[in-house]
CSV table of C-alpha atoms and ligand atoms in Angstrom, one decimal:
chain,number,residue,atom,x,y,z
S,1,UNK,CA,-30.3,34.6,3.6
S,2,UNK,CA,-29.7,37.9,1.6
S,3,UNK,CA,-26.8,37.9,-0.8
S,4,UNK,CA,-25.3,40.7,1.1
S,5,UNK,CA,-25.1,38.5,4.2
S,6,UNK,CA,-24.1,35.3,2.3
S,7,UNK,CA,-21.0,34.3,4.3
S,8,UNK,CA,-19.2,32.8,1.2
S,9,UNK,CA,-19.8,36.0,-0.8
S,10,UNK,CA,-18.3,37.9,2.2
S,11,UNK,CA,-15.3,35.6,2.3
S,12,UNK,CA,-14.8,36.1,-1.4
S,13,UNK,CA,-15.2,39.9,-1.0
S,14,UNK,CA,-12.6,40.0,1.8
S,15,UNK,CA,-10.1,38.0,-0.4
S,16,UNK,CA,-10.8,40.3,-3.4
S,17,UNK,CA,-10.1,43.3,-1.2
S,18,UNK,CA,-6.7,41.9,0.0
S,19,UNK,CA,-5.8,40.6,-3.5
S,20,UNK,CA,-6.2,44.2,-4.8
S,21,UNK,CA,-4.1,45.8,-2.1
S,22,UNK,CA,-1.3,43.1,-2.3
S,23,UNK,CA,-1.5,42.9,-6.1
S,24,UNK,CA,-2.1,39.1,-6.0
S,25,UNK,CA,-1.3,37.1,-9.2
S,26,UNK,CA,-4.6,36.8,-11.1
S,27,UNK,CA,-4.2,33.0,-11.5
S,28,UNK,CA,-3.6,32.5,-7.7
S,29,UNK,CA,-6.6,34.7,-7.0
S,30,UNK,CA,-8.8,32.7,-9.3
S,31,UNK,CA,-7.8,29.4,-7.6
S,32,UNK,CA,-8.2,30.9,-4.2
S,33,UNK,CA,-11.8,32.2,-4.8
S,34,UNK,CA,-13.3,28.7,-4.9
S,35,UNK,CA,-13.0,25.5,-2.8
S,36,UNK,CA,-11.0,22.6,-4.3
S,37,UNK,CA,-13.5,20.0,-3.3
S,38,UNK,CA,-17.1,19.8,-1.9
S,39,UNK,CA,-18.8,16.6,-0.7
S,40,UNK,CA,-22.5,16.5,0.1
S,41,UNK,CA,-23.8,13.5,2.1
S,42,UNK,CA,-27.2,12.2,3.2
S,43,UNK,CA,-27.5,10.2,6.4
S,44,UNK,CA,-30.5,8.1,7.6
S,45,UNK,CA,-30.9,8.0,11.3
S,46,UNK,CA,-33.4,5.9,13.2
S,47,UNK,CA,-35.0,8.3,15.6
S,48,UNK,CA,-36.5,7.4,19.1
S,49,UNK,CA,-40.1,7.8,17.8
S,50,UNK,CA,-39.5,4.9,15.4
S,51,UNK,CA,-39.2,7.1,12.3
S,52,UNK,CA,-36.1,7.3,10.1
S,53,UNK,CA,-34.9,10.8,9.4
S,54,UNK,CA,-32.5,11.7,6.6
S,55,UNK,CA,-30.0,14.4,7.5
S,56,UNK,CA,-28.0,16.4,5.0
S,57,UNK,CA,-24.3,17.3,5.6
S,58,UNK,CA,-21.3,18.7,3.8
S,59,UNK,CA,-17.5,18.5,4.0
S,60,UNK,CA,-15.6,21.2,2.0
S,61,UNK,CA,-11.8,21.1,1.4
S,62,UNK,CA,-10.9,24.7,0.5
S,63,UNK,CA,-7.2,24.4,-0.2
S,64,UNK,CA,-4.5,21.9,0.7
S,65,UNK,CA,-1.4,23.5,-0.8
S,66,UNK,CA,0.2,23.9,2.7
S,67,UNK,CA,-1.0,20.6,4.2
S,68,UNK,CA,-4.0,18.5,5.0
S,69,UNK,CA,-7.4,20.2,5.3
S,70,UNK,CA,-8.2,21.3,8.8
S,71,UNK,CA,-11.5,22.6,10.1
S,72,UNK,CA,-14.4,22.0,12.5
S,73,UNK,CA,-17.8,20.3,12.1
S,74,UNK,CA,-20.9,22.3,12.8
S,75,UNK,CA,-24.3,20.9,13.8
S,76,UNK,CA,-26.8,23.7,13.1
S,77,UNK,CA,-30.4,23.9,11.9
S,78,UNK,CA,-29.5,26.8,9.5
S,79,UNK,CA,-26.3,25.2,8.2
S,80,UNK,CA,-25.8,25.7,4.4
S,81,UNK,CA,-23.2,24.9,1.8
S,82,UNK,CA,-22.3,28.6,1.6
S,83,UNK,CA,-21.7,28.8,5.3
S,84,UNK,CA,-19.4,25.7,5.2
S,85,UNK,CA,-17.6,27.1,2.1
S,86,UNK,CA,-16.9,30.4,3.9
S,87,UNK,CA,-15.8,28.7,7.0
S,88,UNK,CA,-13.4,26.5,5.0
S,89,UNK,CA,-11.9,29.5,3.3
S,90,UNK,CA,-11.5,31.2,6.7
S,91,UNK,CA,-9.8,28.1,8.0
S,92,UNK,CA,-7.3,28.2,5.1
S,93,UNK,CA,-6.4,31.8,6.1
S,94,UNK,CA,-6.3,31.0,9.8
S,95,UNK,CA,-3.9,28.0,9.4
S,96,UNK,CA,-1.7,30.0,7.1
S,97,UNK,CA,-1.6,33.1,9.4
S,98,UNK,CA,-0.7,30.9,12.4
S,99,UNK,CA,1.8,29.2,10.1
S,100,UNK,CA,0.7,25.7,11.0
S,101,UNK,CA,1.2,23.1,8.2
S,102,UNK,CA,-2.4,22.7,7.2
S,103,UNK,CA,-4.8,23.8,4.5
S,104,UNK,CA,-8.4,24.7,5.2
S,105,UNK,CA,-11.6,22.7,5.4
S,106,UNK,CA,-14.9,22.7,7.2
S,107,UNK,CA,-17.9,20.4,7.7
S,108,UNK,CA,-21.5,20.8,8.7
S,109,UNK,CA,-24.8,18.9,9.3
S,110,UNK,CA,-28.2,20.5,9.1
S,111,UNK,CA,-29.7,19.4,12.4
S,112,UNK,CA,-31.2,20.7,15.6
S,113,UNK,CA,-29.3,18.9,18.4
S,114,UNK,CA,-31.5,20.5,21.0
S,115,UNK,CA,-34.4,18.3,19.9
S,116,UNK,CA,-32.3,15.1,19.7
S,117,UNK,CA,-31.1,12.8,22.4
S,118,UNK,CA,-27.5,11.4,22.8
S,119,UNK,CA,-28.3,8.1,21.1
S,120,UNK,CA,-29.6,10.0,18.0
S,121,UNK,CA,-26.6,12.4,18.1
S,122,UNK,CA,-24.2,9.5,18.3
S,123,UNK,CA,-25.9,7.7,15.4
S,124,UNK,CA,-25.8,10.9,13.3
S,125,UNK,CA,-22.1,11.5,14.1
S,126,UNK,CA,-21.1,7.9,13.2
S,127,UNK,CA,-23.3,8.1,10.0
S,128,UNK,CA,-21.5,11.3,8.9
S,129,UNK,CA,-18.1,9.7,9.3
S,130,UNK,CA,-19.2,6.6,7.4
S,131,UNK,CA,-20.4,8.9,4.6
S,132,UNK,CA,-17.2,11.1,4.4
S,133,UNK,CA,-14.6,8.6,5.5
S,134,UNK,CA,-12.8,8.5,2.2
S,135,UNK,CA,-12.3,12.3,2.3
S,136,UNK,CA,-10.8,12.5,5.7
S,137,UNK,CA,-7.6,11.2,7.4
S,138,UNK,CA,-4.6,12.4,9.3
S,139,UNK,CA,-2.8,13.4,6.1
S,140,UNK,CA,-6.0,14.2,4.1
S,141,UNK,CA,-8.4,16.4,6.1
S,142,UNK,CA,-8.6,16.6,9.9
S,143,UNK,CA,-11.9,17.7,11.5
S,144,UNK,CA,-12.5,19.2,15.0
S,145,UNK,CA,-15.5,20.6,17.0
S,146,UNK,CA,-17.3,23.7,16.2
S,147,UNK,CA,-20.8,25.1,17.0
S,148,UNK,CA,-23.0,22.5,18.8
S,149,UNK,CA,-20.4,19.7,18.5
S,150,UNK,CA,-18.4,18.5,21.5
S,151,UNK,CA,-15.3,16.5,22.5
S,152,UNK,CA,-17.7,13.5,23.1
S,153,UNK,CA,-18.9,13.8,19.5
S,154,UNK,CA,-15.3,13.9,18.3
S,155,UNK,CA,-14.6,10.7,20.3
S,156,UNK,CA,-17.5,8.9,18.6
S,157,UNK,CA,-16.3,10.1,15.2
S,158,UNK,CA,-12.7,9.0,15.8
S,159,UNK,CA,-14.0,5.6,17.0
S,160,UNK,CA,-16.1,5.2,13.8
S,161,UNK,CA,-13.2,6.1,11.6
S,162,UNK,CA,-10.8,3.8,13.4
S,163,UNK,CA,-13.3,0.9,13.0
S,164,UNK,CA,-13.5,1.5,9.3
S,165,UNK,CA,-9.7,1.5,9.0
S,166,UNK,CA,-9.3,-1.5,11.3
S,167,UNK,CA,-6.8,0.2,13.6
S,168,UNK,CA,-6.8,3.2,16.0
S,169,UNK,CA,-6.4,6.5,14.1
S,170,UNK,CA,-6.4,9.1,16.9
S,171,UNK,CA,-4.9,11.8,14.6
S,172,UNK,CA,-7.9,11.8,12.3
S,173,UNK,CA,-9.8,14.3,14.4
S,174,UNK,CA,-8.9,16.8,17.1
S,175,UNK,CA,-10.7,18.3,20.0
S,176,UNK,CA,-11.1,14.8,21.5
S,177,UNK,CA,-11.4,14.2,25.3
S,178,UNK,CA,-8.1,13.6,27.1
S,179,UNK,CA,-9.1,9.9,27.6
S,180,UNK,CA,-8.7,9.3,23.9
S,181,UNK,CA,-5.6,11.5,23.5
S,182,UNK,CA,-7.0,14.9,23.2
S,183,UNK,CA,-4.5,17.6,24.1
S,184,UNK,CA,-4.2,19.4,27.4
S,185,UNK,CA,-5.4,23.0,26.9
S,186,UNK,CA,-7.7,22.2,23.9
S,187,UNK,CA,-10.9,22.9,25.8
S,188,UNK,CA,-10.2,26.6,26.4
S,189,UNK,CA,-7.6,27.1,23.6
S,190,UNK,CA,-9.8,29.3,21.4
S,191,UNK,CA,-10.6,31.7,24.2
S,192,UNK,CA,-7.1,31.6,25.6
S,193,UNK,CA,-5.6,32.5,22.2
S,194,UNK,CA,-8.2,35.3,22.0
S,195,UNK,CA,-7.0,36.6,25.4
S,196,UNK,CA,-3.4,36.7,24.2
S,197,UNK,CA,-4.5,38.8,21.3
S,198,UNK,CA,-6.5,41.0,23.7
S,199,UNK,CA,-3.5,41.4,25.9
S,200,UNK,CA,-1.3,42.6,23.0
S,201,UNK,CA,-4.1,44.8,21.5
S,202,UNK,CA,-4.8,46.5,24.8
S,203,UNK,CA,-1.0,47.1,25.4
S,204,UNK,CA,-0.9,48.8,21.9
S,205,UNK,CA,-4.0,50.9,22.6
S,206,UNK,CA,-2.8,51.7,26.1
S,207,UNK,CA,-6.0,50.3,27.6
S,208,UNK,CA,-5.7,48.9,31.2
S,209,UNK,CA,-7.5,45.6,31.2
S,210,UNK,CA,-7.8,45.5,35.0
S,211,UNK,CA,-11.4,46.5,35.6
S,212,UNK,CA,-12.0,47.1,31.9
S,213,UNK,CA,-15.6,46.5,30.9
S,214,UNK,CA,-16.3,43.6,28.6
S,215,UNK,CA,-19.4,42.4,26.8
S,216,UNK,CA,-19.5,38.8,25.4
S,217,UNK,CA,-22.0,37.5,22.9
S,218,UNK,CA,-22.5,33.8,23.2
S,219,UNK,CA,-22.4,31.4,26.1
S,220,UNK,CA,-20.8,28.3,24.5
S,221,UNK,CA,-17.2,27.1,24.5
S,222,UNK,CA,-15.7,30.3,23.2
S,223,UNK,CA,-17.9,32.7,25.2
S,224,UNK,CA,-17.8,31.0,28.6
S,225,UNK,CA,-14.0,30.7,28.6
S,226,UNK,CA,-13.6,34.2,27.4
S,227,UNK,CA,-15.7,35.3,30.4
S,228,UNK,CA,-13.7,33.4,33.0
S,229,UNK,CA,-10.3,34.0,31.4
S,230,UNK,CA,-10.8,37.7,31.1
S,231,UNK,CA,-11.5,37.8,34.8
S,232,UNK,CA,-8.7,35.4,35.8
S,233,UNK,CA,-5.9,36.7,33.5
S,234,UNK,CA,-6.6,40.5,33.6
S,235,UNK,CA,-9.1,41.1,36.4
S,236,UNK,CA,-11.5,42.6,33.8
S,237,UNK,CA,-15.2,43.0,34.5
S,238,UNK,CA,-17.7,41.1,32.3
S,239,UNK,CA,-20.8,43.3,32.4
S,240,UNK,CA,-22.9,41.5,29.7
S,241,UNK,CA,-23.2,38.1,28.1
S,242,UNK,CA,-25.9,36.4,26.0
S,243,UNK,CA,-27.1,33.1,24.5
S,244,UNK,CA,-29.5,32.5,21.6
S,245,UNK,CA,-32.4,33.6,23.8
S,246,UNK,CA,-30.9,37.0,24.6
S,247,UNK,CA,-28.5,38.7,27.0
S,248,UNK,CA,-28.0,39.9,30.6
S,249,UNK,CA,-26.4,43.0,31.9
S,250,UNK,CA,-25.0,44.2,35.2
S,251,UNK,CA,-22.8,47.3,35.2
S,252,UNK,CA,-21.1,46.0,38.4
S,253,UNK,CA,-20.0,42.8,36.7
S,254,UNK,CA,-21.8,39.5,36.3
S,255,UNK,CA,-21.4,36.4,38.4
S,256,UNK,CA,-20.4,33.5,36.2
S,257,UNK,CA,-21.5,30.7,38.5
S,258,UNK,CA,-25.0,32.1,38.8
S,259,UNK,CA,-25.3,32.3,35.0
S,260,UNK,CA,-24.0,28.8,34.5
S,261,UNK,CA,-26.5,27.5,36.9
S,262,UNK,CA,-29.4,29.4,35.3
S,263,UNK,CA,-28.3,28.1,31.9
S,264,UNK,CA,-28.0,24.5,33.1
S,265,UNK,CA,-31.2,24.4,35.2
S,266,UNK,CA,-33.5,26.7,33.2
S,267,UNK,CA,-32.0,26.8,29.7
S,268,UNK,CA,-30.9,30.5,29.4
S,269,UNK,CA,-28.6,33.0,31.1
S,270,UNK,CA,-31.7,35.3,31.1
S,271,UNK,CA,-33.1,33.1,33.9
S,272,UNK,CA,-30.4,34.2,36.3
S,273,UNK,CA,-31.2,36.5,39.3
S,274,UNK,CA,-30.0,40.1,39.8
S,275,UNK,CA,-29.5,40.8,36.2
S,276,UNK,CA,-31.1,43.2,33.7
S,277,UNK,CA,-32.3,41.4,30.6
S,278,UNK,CA,-31.1,42.9,27.3
S,279,UNK,CA,-31.4,41.8,23.7
S,280,UNK,CA,-28.5,40.5,21.6
S,281,UNK,CA,-28.7,43.7,19.6
S,282,UNK,CA,-28.4,45.9,22.7
S,283,UNK,CA,-25.5,43.9,24.0
S,284,UNK,CA,-23.5,44.8,20.9
S,285,UNK,CA,-24.1,48.5,21.3
S,286,UNK,CA,-23.1,48.7,25.0
S,287,UNK,CA,-20.6,51.3,26.2
S,288,UNK,CA,-17.8,48.9,27.0
S,289,UNK,CA,-14.0,48.8,26.5
S,290,UNK,CA,-14.0,45.4,24.8
S,291,UNK,CA,-16.8,43.7,22.8
S,292,UNK,CA,-16.3,40.0,22.2
S,293,UNK,CA,-18.7,38.4,19.7
S,294,UNK,CA,-18.4,34.7,20.4
S,295,UNK,CA,-21.5,33.2,18.8
S,296,UNK,CA,-22.4,33.3,15.1
S,297,UNK,CA,-21.8,35.3,11.8
S,298,UNK,CA,-23.0,38.7,10.7
S,299,UNK,CA,-23.6,40.3,14.0
S,300,UNK,CA,-22.0,43.7,13.3
S,301,UNK,CA,-23.2,45.0,9.9
S,302,UNK,CA,-23.6,48.3,8.2
S,303,UNK,CA,-26.9,48.7,10.2
S,304,UNK,CA,-25.3,48.8,13.6
S,305,UNK,CA,-21.5,49.4,13.0
S,306,UNK,CA,-22.0,53.1,13.7
S,307,UNK,CA,-23.5,52.2,17.1
S,308,UNK,CA,-20.6,50.1,18.4
S,309,UNK,CA,-19.1,51.8,21.4
S,310,UNK,CA,-16.3,49.4,22.3
S,311,UNK,CA,-12.7,50.5,21.9
S,312,UNK,CA,-11.6,47.0,20.9
S,313,UNK,CA,-13.7,44.5,19.0
S,314,UNK,CA,-12.3,41.0,19.5
S,315,UNK,CA,-13.8,38.6,17.0
S,316,UNK,CA,-13.8,35.3,18.8
S,317,UNK,CA,-16.6,34.0,16.5
S,318,UNK,CA,-16.1,33.3,12.9
S,319,UNK,CA,-17.4,36.0,10.6
S,320,UNK,CA,-19.2,38.3,13.1
S,321,UNK,CA,-18.4,41.5,11.2
S,322,UNK,CA,-19.4,42.1,7.5
S,323,UNK,CA,-17.0,43.9,5.1
S,324,UNK,CA,-19.2,47.1,4.9
S,325,UNK,CA,-19.1,47.3,8.7
S,326,UNK,CA,-15.2,46.9,8.6
S,327,UNK,CA,-14.9,50.3,6.9
S,328,UNK,CA,-17.3,52.0,9.3
S,329,UNK,CA,-15.5,50.6,12.3
S,330,UNK,CA,-12.1,51.7,11.0
S,331,UNK,CA,-13.3,55.2,10.3
S,332,UNK,CA,-14.7,55.4,13.8
S,333,UNK,CA,-11.4,54.2,15.4
S,334,UNK,CA,-12.7,50.9,16.8
S,335,UNK,CA,-9.7,48.5,16.7
S,336,UNK,CA,-11.3,45.4,15.2
S,337,UNK,CA,-9.1,42.3,15.6
S,338,UNK,CA,-10.1,39.8,12.9
S,339,UNK,CA,-11.6,36.4,13.6
S,340,UNK,CA,-8.9,34.3,11.9
S,341,UNK,CA,-6.3,35.8,14.2
S,342,UNK,CA,-8.3,36.1,17.4
S,343,UNK,CA,-9.8,32.5,17.3
S,344,UNK,CA,-6.7,30.8,15.9
S,345,UNK,CA,-5.9,29.3,19.4
S,346,UNK,CA,-8.4,26.5,18.7
S,347,UNK,CA,-6.7,25.3,15.5
S,348,UNK,CA,-3.2,25.9,16.9
S,349,UNK,CA,-3.9,23.6,19.9
S,350,UNK,CA,-5.7,21.2,17.5
S,351,UNK,CA,-2.4,21.2,15.6
S,352,UNK,CA,-0.5,20.4,18.8
S,353,UNK,CA,-3.0,17.5,19.5
S,354,UNK,CA,-2.4,16.1,16.0
S,355,UNK,CA,1.4,16.3,16.4
S,356,UNK,CA,1.1,14.5,19.8
S,357,UNK,CA,-1.1,11.8,18.3
S,358,UNK,CA,1.3,11.2,15.4
S,359,UNK,CA,4.3,11.1,17.8
S,360,UNK,CA,2.5,9.2,20.5
S,361,UNK,CA,4.2,11.6,23.0
S,362,UNK,CA,2.1,14.0,25.2
S,363,UNK,CA,2.9,17.4,26.6
S,364,UNK,CA,1.9,19.1,29.8
S,365,UNK,CA,-0.6,22.0,29.8
S,366,UNK,CA,2.1,24.6,30.6
S,367,UNK,CA,4.1,23.5,27.5
S,368,UNK,CA,0.9,23.8,25.4
S,369,UNK,CA,0.1,27.3,26.6
S,370,UNK,CA,3.7,28.6,26.2
S,371,UNK,CA,3.8,27.3,22.6
S,372,UNK,CA,0.4,28.8,21.9
S,373,UNK,CA,1.3,32.2,23.3
S,374,UNK,CA,4.4,32.3,21.1
S,375,UNK,CA,2.5,31.5,17.9
S,376,UNK,CA,-0.4,33.9,18.6
S,377,UNK,CA,1.8,36.8,19.7
S,378,UNK,CA,3.9,36.3,16.6
S,379,UNK,CA,0.8,36.4,14.4
S,380,UNK,CA,-0.4,39.5,16.1
S,381,UNK,CA,2.9,41.2,15.6
S,382,UNK,CA,3.0,40.1,11.9
S,383,UNK,CA,-0.4,41.7,11.4
S,384,UNK,CA,0.6,45.0,13.0
S,385,UNK,CA,3.9,45.1,11.1
S,386,UNK,CA,2.1,44.5,7.8
S,387,UNK,CA,-0.4,47.2,8.6
S,388,UNK,CA,2.4,49.6,9.4
S,389,UNK,CA,4.3,48.7,6.2
S,390,UNK,CA,1.2,49.7,4.2
S,391,UNK,CA,0.7,52.8,6.3
S,392,UNK,CA,4.2,53.8,5.5
S,393,UNK,CA,3.2,53.6,1.8
S,394,UNK,CA,0.2,55.9,2.6
S,395,UNK,CA,-2.3,53.0,2.5
S,396,UNK,CA,-4.6,52.7,5.5
S,397,UNK,CA,-5.7,49.1,5.8
S,398,UNK,CA,-7.8,47.3,8.4
S,399,UNK,CA,-6.1,44.6,10.6
S,400,UNK,CA,-8.3,42.1,8.7
S,401,UNK,CA,-6.8,43.1,5.4
S,402,UNK,CA,-3.3,42.9,6.8
S,403,UNK,CA,-4.0,39.4,8.2
S,404,UNK,CA,-5.3,38.4,4.7
S,405,UNK,CA,-2.2,39.7,3.0
S,406,UNK,CA,0.1,37.5,5.1
S,407,UNK,CA,-2.1,34.4,4.9
S,408,UNK,CA,-2.9,34.6,1.2
S,409,UNK,CA,0.7,35.3,0.3
S,410,UNK,CA,1.9,32.1,2.1
S,411,UNK,CA,-0.8,30.0,0.4
S,412,UNK,CA,-0.1,31.6,-3.0
S,413,UNK,CA,3.7,30.9,-2.6
S,414,UNK,CA,3.0,27.3,-1.7
S,415,UNK,CA,0.8,26.8,-4.8
S,416,UNK,CA,3.4,28.5,-6.9
S,417,UNK,CA,6.2,26.2,-5.6
S,418,UNK,CA,4.0,23.2,-6.3
S,419,UNK,CA,3.5,24.4,-9.8
S,420,UNK,CA,-0.3,25.0,-9.6
S,421,UNK,CA,0.0,28.3,-11.5
G,1,NAD,P1,-21.0,26.7,21.1
G,1,NAD,O1,-22.0,25.8,20.4
G,1,NAD,O2,-20.3,26.1,22.2
G,1,NAD,O3,-21.8,28.0,21.6
G,1,NAD,C1,-22.5,28.8,20.7
G,1,NAD,C2,-23.2,29.9,21.6
G,1,NAD,O4,-23.8,30.9,20.7
G,1,NAD,C3,-24.3,29.3,22.4
G,1,NAD,O5,-24.3,29.9,23.7
G,1,NAD,C4,-25.6,29.8,21.7
G,1,NAD,O6,-26.6,30.0,22.6
G,1,NAD,C5,-25.1,31.1,21.2
G,1,NAD,N1,-25.9,31.6,20.1
G,1,NAD,C6,-26.4,30.9,19.0
G,1,NAD,N2,-27.1,31.7,18.2
G,1,NAD,C7,-27.0,33.0,18.8
G,1,NAD,C8,-27.6,34.2,18.5
G,1,NAD,N3,-28.3,34.4,17.4
G,1,NAD,N4,-27.3,35.3,19.2
G,1,NAD,C9,-26.5,35.1,20.3
G,1,NAD,N5,-26.0,33.9,20.7
G,1,NAD,C10,-26.2,32.9,19.9
G,1,NAD,O7,-20.0,27.2,19.9
G,1,NAD,P2,-18.5,27.7,20.1
G,1,NAD,O8,-17.6,26.6,19.9
G,1,NAD,O9,-18.4,28.6,21.4
G,1,NAD,O10,-18.4,28.7,18.8
G,1,NAD,C11,-18.8,30.1,18.8
G,1,NAD,C12,-18.1,30.8,17.7
G,1,NAD,O11,-16.7,30.6,17.9
G,1,NAD,C13,-18.4,30.2,16.3
G,1,NAD,O12,-18.4,31.3,15.4
G,1,NAD,C14,-17.3,29.3,16.0
G,1,NAD,O13,-17.1,29.1,14.6
G,1,NAD,C15,-16.2,30.1,16.7
G,1,NAD,N6,-15.0,29.2,17.0
G,1,NAD,C16,-15.0,28.2,17.9
G,1,NAD,C17,-13.9,27.5,18.1
G,1,NAD,C18,-13.9,26.4,19.2
G,1,NAD,O14,-12.8,25.8,19.4
G,1,NAD,N7,-14.9,26.2,19.9
G,1,NAD,C19,-12.7,27.7,17.4
G,1,NAD,C20,-12.7,28.8,16.4
G,1,NAD,C21,-13.9,29.5,16.2
């Protein structure tokens, strides 16, 4: 990975940019440039071929001034400590911007789940929890799903942690299945939150979302719900979507069921009928109203930022746009809504799940969505108001910088109140 695309360097650069604009105290800045704690673990797993394979994993607690760590666990072949560090920093800003009482954390295991069966994945998941159990807990650090981890994996992990404690500890992990006290609405929470941001952004830009053309990168949890919800909530037309093999395009709009079937039966959306195959790069440059990156980091960089044709870029993935691309997009008038606002629905409903687990009292889906909408819409309005306040001072800042200013200020004030600097 080049230094320029190192996600942790990018996270630090984004913080530095906001720190300069907001004139952040230099001691607070120094504390916030690095994670508070990093744990590296090695887990042996007996594989189905009789061999034992040792997997490497991490759990990073970035900052806990405002509450226990919070952040997902990623299973990915290219996982690295710097990716986990960056994601833990972004979780800190995300929880702060949403104003939920958490710090930020993240975990990851270097593994390729596509080549593993369920027995091996379960053994690895339980091994990871045994390795990090002293560093997590409902008041310490609360994991959740992320790329290539699922509610089932969360259930195994909660079960392993509960066994170690000797009692049920449902609140140790969120994103669980409903059977073991997950929350209504958690499955589609990330995309639903993203749709609330899109609704507000389109209103502001006077874009009619009915029949608006949308391209989505990624066909996982975030991407598939973004597809179906954009159609359901606004009547928008999803004209392109992709997975790691590549994308598909149909200017008349894609049929979700056909894509899902192709993905399930043949492995890729590219195997669906009546679609034109396109590459992931081409998808990003399509002439659409809304572009939704919902896969991985570093997709819009200085190499392609001047070719993005969308009016709104809705960052549902974490870290899809690099800092040098930020400036190009702003100059070109693309409204780029930052990841830690757009995808904060996931952690917000995770917070609801944790609250319900601790209280032992469960809410209906409608209540979850109403509370989520209120939090996300407030965050969106805060970002726009902060941007305007700087514009009034003749400083043009990107929505991302505005979001950073709000989030960093809250964490810095909590650290100050606690006497950390
Ligand atoms: P997922 O594992 O369910 O899906 C990931 C998708 O990305 C898959 O369709 C995969 O094929 C695709 N993909 C992988 N590499 C790709 C590539 N090089 N080009 C195009 N597509 C590629 O993961 P998810 O939970 O949907 O997460 C997607 C993004 O959203 C990540 O950045 C994640 O951190 C972020 N996110 C997810 C949640 C959540 O609750 N699921 C919450 C916040 C942020």
